[in-house]
Amino acid sequence: MSSDSVETQVVGGSVEGPKHEGTDTPCQDAWAERQLPDGRFVVAVGDGLGSATHSHEGSAIATETVVDHLEAYLESTETIERREAQDALKAGFVAAREAIAAAASERDIDTAELATTLLAVVGGPGGLAGAGAGDGGAVYGVEDSYQLLFPREESVADLGASYKTFPLTHDDWEQYYRSGFADDWDRISVVSDGVEEWCWENTEEINPSWFRSAFDLVGTAPDPESASEKLRTALDNDNYRLSSDDKTVVMGLREPDETDGPGVSETADSQPERDATVAEAVKSAPEESGSSASGGVEASSDEDSDPHGRQTAASITEVVESMHSVTLVVEPPERQQFEVVARKPPIWGRKSCKLEKLLDEFGVGPDDIDSLLGREVPCTLVGSGDTRRPVIEWERLIGGPGTSRAHPSESPGRSR
């Protein structure tokens, strides 16, 4: 991945957390990016502290300042070298702190009222360098492997609580400043802590399924604007609204094949159908569809030999996987086969849709969906006469409506 002809598509989105709805508090996250004609780029993400009255301004100032600084660095050199890039990042963070202090002085407020975290990445054919002050993180991918670009804050600081952080504006920020470099990469994602419940497994481990699915989601878009809109829509669905925090995800994808254009994996003729599927997947409507127009998954049968409401088990006789859905051909005893179409989630990892819960029940990962073949699922034959039909009993399969699920904890805001 070292060709100078490689282009980089940068897409991103921020969504306001549910805690801001009905209030005068704006989204406190901010992000910025710059792209050079040769494919090199800069991205930055800032997360203003909820306890700071002007943190939305602080995050905007920090991200714009560090991006300006790093763009100037890229324009002064033809390659990205480890030492020089890391020096430029550190200088950019210092410049961002100075800009925030100047803004606080101009507004006659304490710098703490503009408190924000800051993450920044500079990349191109020569490598990828990044740094962070505060929470959030950056993950890069090579083929199908994902790694942290620099350590998460939790691994270098004893925070004491999940809502605490040492932001860029803290006096001791340098003690918890982290940086890193990667020679080889083909994708990068920078995220605020609003999505931490989904993208991290623990302090030092990432959730690769989440990042893989996120890149798949934006990779189907015909242009960066459409990709960013897909991302924002996904981040604001019911799944992610379980966390009340603002959420920001910025992604960079390297595309060496210029024949399709950046991020385009399908022809223009196939795109409208795929877009419609993604749009349906991120709505709060039922995630499965069948031959019936109702919210359940069902299929009709001409046979009527079974008693009304009889519970039985159906075998999965065929599994057909497409980009955005999985079709299961299910055969109850002595009944006709029927199909269940389950939509894939826009981003894997939270087990919030029935397909993910089904896979989890059988210990199957999203890359091994074919192994559902031959498994049995509970169903009930309902109706009478010509209307008798089998219905999958999802509640019996995945624990029922009373099954507990861990929700992101509600916190009073992160302290400095």
Short mmCIF file of C-alpha atoms in Angstrom, two decimals:
data_model
loop_
_atom_site.label_atom_id
_atom_site.label_comp_id
_atom_site.label_asym_id
_atom_site.label_seq_id
_atom_site.Cartn_x
_atom_site.Cartn_y
_atom_site.Cartn_z
CA MET A 1 0.00 0.00 0.00
CA SER A 2 2.70 2.46 -0.86
CA SER A 3 1.67 3.71 -4.28
CA ASP A 4 1.62 7.48 -4.67
CA SER A 5 -1.53 7.11 -6.83
CA VAL A 6 -3.58 5.89 -3.88
CA GLU A 7 -6.44 8.21 -3.01
CA THR A 8 -7.96 8.60 0.43
CA GLN A 9 -11.64 9.11 1.06
CA VAL A 10 -12.35 10.84 4.37
CA VAL A 11 -15.89 10.74 5.73
CA GLY A 12 -17.29 11.50 9.14
CA GLY A 13 -20.23 12.56 11.19
CA SER A 14 -21.25 13.91 14.58
CA VAL A 15 -24.68 13.45 16.13
CA GLU A 16 -26.10 15.19 19.16
CA GLY A 17 -26.73 12.93 22.13
CA PRO A 18 -30.25 12.44 23.50
CA LYS A 19 -29.26 14.29 26.69
CA HIS A 20 -29.16 17.56 24.70
CA GLU A 21 -32.64 17.21 23.25
CA GLY A 22 -35.03 19.82 24.57
CA THR A 23 -32.17 21.90 25.96
CA ASP A 24 -30.15 24.84 24.68
CA THR A 25 -26.94 22.80 24.85
CA PRO A 26 -25.46 22.15 21.40
CA CYS A 27 -23.49 19.10 20.31
CA GLN A 28 -20.17 19.38 22.13
CA ASP A 29 -18.25 17.15 19.71
CA ALA A 30 -16.43 18.60 16.73
CA TRP A 31 -14.32 17.23 13.91
CA ALA A 32 -12.28 18.65 11.05
CA GLU A 33 -10.28 17.33 8.11
CA ARG A 34 -8.02 18.42 5.28
CA GLN A 35 -7.02 16.46 2.17
CA LEU A 36 -4.09 17.14 -0.13
CA PRO A 37 -4.15 16.34 -3.85
CA ASP A 38 -1.54 13.59 -3.37
CA GLY A 39 -3.83 11.58 -1.07
CA ARG A 40 -2.35 12.67 2.25
CA PHE A 41 -4.80 13.93 4.84
CA VAL A 42 -5.38 15.18 8.37
CA VAL A 43 -8.36 14.46 10.65
CA ALA A 44 -9.11 15.62 14.18
CA VAL A 45 -11.88 14.90 16.68
CA GLY A 46 -12.64 16.93 19.81
CA ASP A 47 -15.09 16.05 22.56
CA GLY A 48 -16.06 19.00 24.72
CA LEU A 49 -16.59 18.20 28.39
CA GLY A 50 -20.19 18.17 29.54
CA SER A 51 -19.27 20.08 32.68
CA ALA A 52 -17.81 23.02 30.70
CA THR A 53 -20.19 25.78 29.58
CA HIS A 54 -18.33 26.62 26.34
CA SER A 55 -16.87 23.20 25.53
CA HIS A 56 -18.54 23.10 22.10
CA GLU A 57 -16.43 26.14 21.21
CA GLY A 58 -13.33 24.57 22.71
CA SER A 59 -13.68 21.38 20.66
CA ALA A 60 -14.19 23.40 17.46
CA ILE A 61 -11.19 25.62 18.16
CA ALA A 62 -8.96 22.64 19.01
CA THR A 63 -9.83 20.59 15.94
CA GLU A 64 -9.53 23.45 13.47
CA THR A 65 -6.23 24.64 14.98
CA VAL A 66 -4.52 21.25 14.98
CA VAL A 67 -5.73 20.50 11.45
CA ASP A 68 -4.40 23.83 10.19
CA HIS A 69 -1.06 23.14 11.86
CA LEU A 70 -0.77 19.60 10.47
CA GLU A 71 -1.83 20.64 6.99
CA ALA A 72 1.06 23.11 6.98
CA TYR A 73 3.37 20.29 8.08
CA LEU A 74 2.24 18.07 5.19
CA GLU A 75 2.72 20.87 2.69
CA SER A 76 6.31 21.32 3.91
CA THR A 77 7.34 17.71 3.26
CA GLU A 78 6.84 15.04 0.62
CA THR A 79 6.77 12.03 2.94
CA ILE A 80 5.42 11.18 6.37
CA GLU A 81 8.30 10.15 8.62
CA ARG A 82 7.73 8.83 12.13
CA ARG A 83 9.80 11.34 14.13
CA GLU A 84 8.83 14.41 12.12
CA ALA A 85 5.14 13.50 12.13
CA GLN A 86 5.07 12.93 15.87
CA ASP A 87 6.87 16.22 16.47
CA ALA A 88 4.33 17.98 14.26
CA LEU A 89 1.45 16.39 16.17
CA LYS A 90 2.82 17.48 19.54
CA ALA A 91 3.37 21.01 18.25
CA GLY A 92 -0.17 21.02 16.86
CA PHE A 93 -1.62 20.05 20.24
CA VAL A 94 0.36 22.83 21.91
CA ALA A 95 -0.95 25.28 19.30
CA ALA A 96 -4.51 24.11 19.99
CA ARG A 97 -4.04 24.69 23.73
CA GLU A 98 -2.74 28.18 23.04
CA ALA A 99 -5.69 28.95 20.76
CA ILE A 100 -8.13 27.84 23.45
CA ALA A 101 -6.37 29.96 26.07
CA ALA A 102 -6.53 32.97 23.74
CA ALA A 103 -10.24 32.40 23.16
CA ALA A 104 -10.88 32.15 26.89
CA SER A 105 -9.03 35.42 27.48
CA GLU A 106 -11.00 37.12 24.73
CA ARG A 107 -14.29 35.90 26.24
CA ASP A 108 -13.12 36.73 29.77
CA ILE A 109 -13.82 33.22 31.02
CA ASP A 110 -11.71 30.50 32.59
CA THR A 111 -9.96 28.15 30.16
CA ALA A 112 -11.70 25.26 31.91
CA GLU A 113 -15.01 26.43 30.43
CA LEU A 114 -13.63 25.55 26.99
CA ALA A 115 -12.36 22.14 28.12
CA THR A 116 -12.11 19.51 25.39
CA THR A 117 -10.33 16.32 24.47
CA LEU A 118 -8.40 16.12 21.21
CA LEU A 119 -7.48 13.29 18.85
CA ALA A 120 -5.59 13.85 15.60
CA VAL A 121 -4.26 11.68 12.78
CA VAL A 122 -2.09 12.51 9.78
CA GLY A 123 -1.70 9.92 7.04
CA GLY A 124 -0.73 9.06 3.53
CA PRO A 125 1.25 6.54 1.46
CA GLY A 126 4.27 6.90 3.76
CA GLY A 127 2.50 5.97 6.97
CA LEU A 128 -0.01 6.95 9.59
CA ALA A 129 0.72 8.98 12.74
CA GLY A 130 -1.71 9.89 15.49
CA ALA A 131 -1.98 11.30 19.00
CA GLY A 132 -4.53 11.87 21.71
CA ALA A 133 -5.19 13.96 24.79
CA GLY A 134 -8.23 12.68 26.67
CA ASP A 135 -10.58 9.82 25.90
CA GLY A 136 -11.72 8.38 22.58
CA GLY A 137 -9.37 6.56 20.26
CA ALA A 138 -8.01 5.79 16.81
CA VAL A 139 -8.00 2.36 15.17
CA TYR A 140 -6.34 1.48 11.87
CA GLY A 141 -6.83 -1.54 9.65
CA VAL A 142 -4.61 -3.57 7.33
CA GLU A 143 -6.73 -5.90 5.21
CA ASP A 144 -9.00 -7.46 7.87
CA SER A 145 -6.81 -6.81 10.94
CA TYR A 146 -7.43 -3.87 13.28
CA GLN A 147 -5.06 -2.26 15.79
CA LEU A 148 -4.95 0.75 18.09
CA LEU A 149 -2.88 3.52 16.52
CA PHE A 150 -1.95 4.79 20.00
CA PRO A 151 -2.89 3.61 23.51
CA ARG A 152 -6.26 4.48 24.99
CA GLU A 153 -6.28 6.92 27.90
CA GLU A 154 -7.41 4.23 30.34
CA SER A 155 -4.14 2.37 29.84
CA VAL A 156 -1.97 5.32 30.92
CA ALA A 157 -4.17 7.09 33.51
CA ASP A 158 -5.95 5.99 36.67
CA LEU A 159 -9.25 7.72 35.95
CA GLY A 160 -11.28 6.19 38.76
CA ALA A 161 -14.55 6.47 36.78
CA SER A 162 -15.62 6.06 33.17
CA TYR A 163 -16.84 9.65 32.88
CA LYS A 164 -13.50 11.19 33.91
CA THR A 165 -10.74 12.25 31.56
CA PHE A 166 -7.64 14.44 31.36
CA PRO A 167 -8.52 16.83 28.51
CA LEU A 168 -6.19 18.92 26.40
CA THR A 169 -6.90 21.91 28.66
CA HIS A 170 -5.77 20.13 31.85
CA ASP A 171 -2.52 21.33 33.42
CA ASP A 172 -1.13 17.77 33.38
CA TRP A 173 -2.26 16.91 29.85
CA GLU A 174 1.25 15.98 28.67
CA GLN A 175 1.50 13.28 31.33
CA TYR A 176 -1.37 11.43 29.62
CA TYR A 177 -0.66 12.40 26.03
CA ARG A 178 -0.26 9.36 23.75
CA SER A 179 1.04 8.97 20.22
CA GLY A 180 1.73 6.23 17.71
CA PHE A 181 2.77 5.42 14.15
CA ALA A 182 1.93 2.71 11.59
CA ASP A 183 3.93 2.05 8.43
CA ASP A 184 1.24 -0.01 6.71
CA TRP A 185 -2.49 0.74 6.71
CA ASP A 186 -5.49 0.89 4.43
CA ARG A 187 -8.17 2.37 6.70
CA ILE A 188 -8.38 4.50 9.84
CA SER A 189 -11.18 5.44 12.21
CA VAL A 190 -11.11 8.14 14.89
CA VAL A 191 -13.94 8.01 17.43
CA SER A 192 -15.16 10.00 20.40
CA ASP A 193 -16.08 8.24 23.62
CA GLY A 194 -19.78 8.37 22.75
CA VAL A 195 -19.43 5.07 20.88
CA GLU A 196 -17.13 3.35 23.37
CA GLU A 197 -19.84 0.89 24.46
CA TRP A 198 -19.76 -0.58 20.97
CA CYS A 199 -16.22 -0.26 19.62
CA TRP A 200 -14.14 -1.39 22.62
CA GLU A 201 -14.00 -4.79 24.29
CA ASN A 202 -11.88 -3.54 27.20
CA THR A 203 -9.00 -1.14 27.89
CA GLU A 204 -6.61 -2.53 25.29
CA GLU A 205 -8.89 -4.54 22.99
CA ILE A 206 -11.07 -3.31 20.18
CA ASN A 207 -14.27 -4.80 18.79
CA PRO A 208 -13.17 -5.65 15.23
CA SER A 209 -16.71 -6.50 14.11
CA TRP A 210 -17.83 -2.96 14.87
CA PHE A 211 -15.06 -1.35 12.82
CA ARG A 212 -15.42 -3.87 9.99
CA SER A 213 -19.13 -3.19 9.70
CA ALA A 214 -18.66 0.57 9.94
CA PHE A 215 -16.24 0.54 7.01
CA ASP A 216 -18.60 -1.72 5.06
CA LEU A 217 -21.42 0.76 5.68
CA VAL A 218 -19.61 3.82 4.32
CA GLY A 219 -17.88 1.82 1.59
CA THR A 220 -21.17 1.27 -0.26
CA ALA A 221 -21.76 5.00 -0.77
CA PRO A 222 -21.20 6.59 -4.20
CA ASP A 223 -19.52 9.71 -2.78
CA PRO A 224 -18.20 11.12 0.52
CA GLU A 225 -21.34 13.18 1.17
CA SER A 226 -23.58 10.12 0.91
CA ALA A 227 -21.18 8.09 3.04
CA SER A 228 -21.21 10.73 5.78
CA GLU A 229 -25.00 10.83 5.71
CA LYS A 230 -25.15 7.03 6.08
CA LEU A 231 -22.82 7.27 9.04
CA ARG A 232 -24.83 10.01 10.77
CA THR A 233 -28.07 8.11 10.22
CA ALA A 234 -26.61 4.96 11.73
CA LEU A 235 -25.20 6.80 14.75
CA ASP A 236 -28.62 8.28 15.50
CA ASN A 237 -30.63 5.07 15.37
CA ASP A 238 -32.32 3.53 18.41
CA ASN A 239 -29.33 1.30 19.11
CA TYR A 240 -26.89 4.18 19.58
CA ARG A 241 -29.40 6.33 21.39
CA LEU A 242 -28.95 3.94 24.32
CA SER A 243 -25.99 6.21 25.08
CA SER A 244 -27.00 9.78 25.88
CA ASP A 245 -23.61 11.20 24.85
CA ASP A 246 -22.70 12.98 21.62
CA LYS A 247 -21.09 10.67 19.09
CA THR A 248 -18.45 11.30 16.43
CA VAL A 249 -16.84 8.88 14.00
CA VAL A 250 -14.39 9.94 11.27
CA MET A 251 -13.03 7.40 8.81
CA GLY A 252 -10.33 7.37 6.16
CA LEU A 253 -10.29 4.71 3.45
CA ARG A 254 -7.52 4.17 0.95
CA GLU A 255 -8.71 3.10 -2.49
CA PRO A 256 -5.89 2.05 -4.87
CA ASP A 257 -8.31 1.13 -7.68
CA GLU A 258 -9.33 4.41 -9.25
CA THR A 259 -11.67 2.84 -11.80
CA ASP A 260 -14.55 2.77 -9.34
CA GLY A 261 -13.66 6.02 -7.58
CA PRO A 262 -13.10 6.42 -3.84
CA GLY A 263 -15.24 4.15 -1.73
CA VAL A 264 -17.40 2.84 -4.59
CA SER A 265 -17.75 -0.93 -4.64
CA GLU A 266 -20.77 -1.24 -6.95
CA THR A 267 -21.83 0.13 -10.30
CA ALA A 268 -24.13 3.13 -10.43
CA ASP A 269 -27.01 0.91 -11.59
CA SER A 270 -26.87 -1.25 -8.47
CA GLN A 271 -26.51 1.58 -5.96
CA PRO A 272 -30.14 2.76 -5.51
CA GLU A 273 -31.31 -0.69 -4.40
CA ARG A 274 -28.41 -1.02 -1.95
CA ASP A 275 -29.02 2.45 -0.55
CA ALA A 276 -32.65 1.62 0.11
CA THR A 277 -31.61 -1.49 2.02
CA VAL A 278 -29.19 0.44 4.24
CA ALA A 279 -31.79 3.13 4.88
CA GLU A 280 -34.29 0.51 6.03
CA ALA A 281 -31.72 -1.20 8.21
CA VAL A 282 -31.03 1.86 10.36
CA LYS A 283 -34.67 2.65 11.06
CA SER A 284 -36.37 1.51 14.23
CA ALA A 285 -38.89 -0.52 12.20
CA PRO A 286 -38.86 -4.35 12.49
CA GLU A 287 -35.56 -5.76 11.29
CA GLU A 288 -36.96 -8.89 9.64
CA SER A 289 -39.29 -9.30 6.71
CA GLY A 290 -41.15 -12.23 5.23
CA SER A 291 -44.02 -12.91 2.88
CA SER A 292 -46.43 -11.10 5.20
CA ALA A 293 -46.80 -7.33 5.40
CA SER A 294 -47.15 -7.48 9.18
CA GLY A 295 -44.34 -6.83 11.64
CA GLY A 296 -43.71 -10.53 12.22
CA VAL A 297 -41.79 -13.03 10.11
CA GLU A 298 -44.20 -15.48 8.63
CA ALA A 299 -45.16 -17.45 5.53
CA SER A 300 -48.39 -19.06 4.41
CA SER A 301 -49.00 -22.75 3.78
CA ASP A 302 -51.79 -24.59 1.99
CA GLU A 303 -51.72 -27.45 4.48
CA ASP A 304 -53.96 -27.37 7.55
CA SER A 305 -53.30 -30.62 9.40
CA ASP A 306 -51.71 -29.11 12.50
CA PRO A 307 -53.72 -27.84 15.48
CA HIS A 308 -53.98 -24.10 16.03
CA GLY A 309 -51.04 -22.60 17.90
CA ARG A 310 -48.96 -25.77 17.84
CA GLN A 311 -45.34 -25.21 18.88
CA THR A 312 -42.68 -27.09 16.97
CA ALA A 313 -39.10 -26.73 15.70
CA ALA A 314 -38.02 -25.81 12.21
CA SER A 315 -34.73 -26.73 10.55
CA ILE A 316 -32.66 -24.18 8.66
CA THR A 317 -32.15 -25.89 5.30
CA GLU A 318 -30.49 -23.07 3.37
CA VAL A 319 -28.61 -19.89 4.22
CA VAL A 320 -28.29 -17.16 1.58
CA GLU A 321 -26.19 -14.17 2.56
CA SER A 322 -26.18 -10.86 0.72
CA MET A 323 -24.44 -7.58 1.55
CA HIS A 324 -27.21 -6.26 3.79
CA SER A 325 -29.38 -9.24 4.73
CA VAL A 326 -29.45 -12.96 5.43
CA THR A 327 -32.19 -15.21 4.03
CA LEU A 328 -32.89 -18.37 6.00
CA VAL A 329 -34.90 -21.13 4.34
CA VAL A 330 -36.72 -22.82 7.21
CA GLU A 331 -38.61 -26.13 7.10
CA PRO A 332 -41.02 -27.11 9.92
CA PRO A 333 -41.94 -30.80 10.24
CA GLU A 334 -44.38 -31.86 7.54
CA ARG A 335 -44.85 -28.29 6.37
CA GLN A 336 -43.73 -26.32 3.35
CA GLN A 337 -40.48 -24.46 3.48
CA PHE A 338 -40.61 -20.72 4.04
CA GLU A 339 -38.09 -17.91 4.01
CA VAL A 340 -37.03 -15.55 6.76
CA VAL A 341 -35.17 -12.43 5.63
CA ALA A 342 -33.19 -10.85 8.48
CA ARG A 343 -31.50 -7.53 7.90
CA LYS A 344 -27.90 -7.07 8.99
CA PRO A 345 -27.28 -4.21 11.43
CA PRO A 346 -25.53 -1.15 9.97
CA ILE A 347 -22.73 -1.77 12.47
CA TRP A 348 -22.11 -5.11 14.18
CA GLY A 349 -21.11 -5.56 17.79
CA ARG A 350 -24.02 -4.50 20.02
CA LYS A 351 -26.33 -7.53 19.56
CA SER A 352 -29.27 -5.15 19.30
CA CYS A 353 -31.05 -6.79 16.33
CA LYS A 354 -32.56 -10.24 16.08
CA LEU A 355 -29.99 -11.49 13.60
CA GLU A 356 -27.11 -10.70 15.94
CA LYS A 357 -28.96 -12.28 18.87
CA LEU A 358 -29.64 -15.38 16.80
CA LEU A 359 -25.95 -15.69 15.91
CA ASP A 360 -24.98 -15.14 19.54
CA GLU A 361 -27.40 -17.84 20.70
CA PHE A 362 -25.66 -20.36 18.47
CA GLY A 363 -22.17 -19.02 19.13
CA VAL A 364 -21.75 -17.94 15.52
CA GLY A 365 -19.86 -14.83 14.42
CA PRO A 366 -20.89 -12.54 11.52
CA ASP A 367 -18.18 -14.11 9.35
CA ASP A 368 -19.56 -17.66 9.86
CA ILE A 369 -23.25 -17.18 9.09
CA ASP A 370 -23.23 -20.25 6.82
CA SER A 371 -22.79 -22.42 9.93
CA LEU A 372 -26.46 -21.77 10.78
CA LEU A 373 -27.26 -24.46 8.20
CA GLY A 374 -28.89 -27.45 9.91
CA ARG A 375 -29.69 -25.60 13.14
CA GLU A 376 -33.22 -25.72 14.55
CA VAL A 377 -35.28 -22.71 15.58
CA PRO A 378 -38.56 -22.77 17.55
CA CYS A 379 -41.72 -21.76 15.72
CA THR A 380 -45.48 -21.88 16.17
CA LEU A 381 -48.07 -22.85 13.59
CA VAL A 382 -50.86 -20.29 13.85
CA GLY A 383 -54.16 -19.67 12.12
CA SER A 384 -56.54 -22.19 10.66
CA GLY A 385 -57.42 -23.64 7.30
CA ASP A 386 -55.72 -21.94 4.38
CA THR A 387 -54.38 -19.21 6.64
CA ARG A 388 -52.35 -21.56 8.83
CA ARG A 389 -48.71 -20.50 8.79
CA PRO A 390 -45.46 -20.94 10.76
CA VAL A 391 -44.05 -18.02 12.76
CA ILE A 392 -40.54 -17.94 14.21
CA GLU A 393 -40.62 -17.67 18.02
CA TRP A 394 -37.78 -15.16 18.43
CA GLU A 395 -38.61 -14.56 22.10
CA ARG A 396 -38.22 -18.22 22.99
CA LEU A 397 -35.01 -18.43 20.98
CA ILE A 398 -33.22 -15.41 22.40
CA GLY A 399 -34.50 -15.23 25.95
CA GLY A 400 -37.77 -13.35 25.70
CA PRO A 401 -38.70 -9.73 26.35
CA GLY A 402 -37.58 -9.98 29.98
CA THR A 403 -33.99 -10.77 29.09
CA SER A 404 -31.70 -8.16 30.60
CA ARG A 405 -29.28 -6.18 28.48
CA ALA A 406 -26.44 -3.99 29.64
CA HIS A 407 -27.06 -0.33 28.78
CA PRO A 408 -24.45 2.38 28.78
CA SER A 409 -24.32 3.93 32.22
CA GLU A 410 -25.68 7.41 32.62
CA SER A 411 -23.01 9.68 34.05
CA PRO A 412 -23.18 13.22 35.39
CA GLY A 413 -20.48 14.42 32.98
CA ARG A 414 -16.75 14.00 32.89
CA SER A 415 -14.63 15.89 35.39
CA ARG A 416 -11.40 17.64 34.58
#
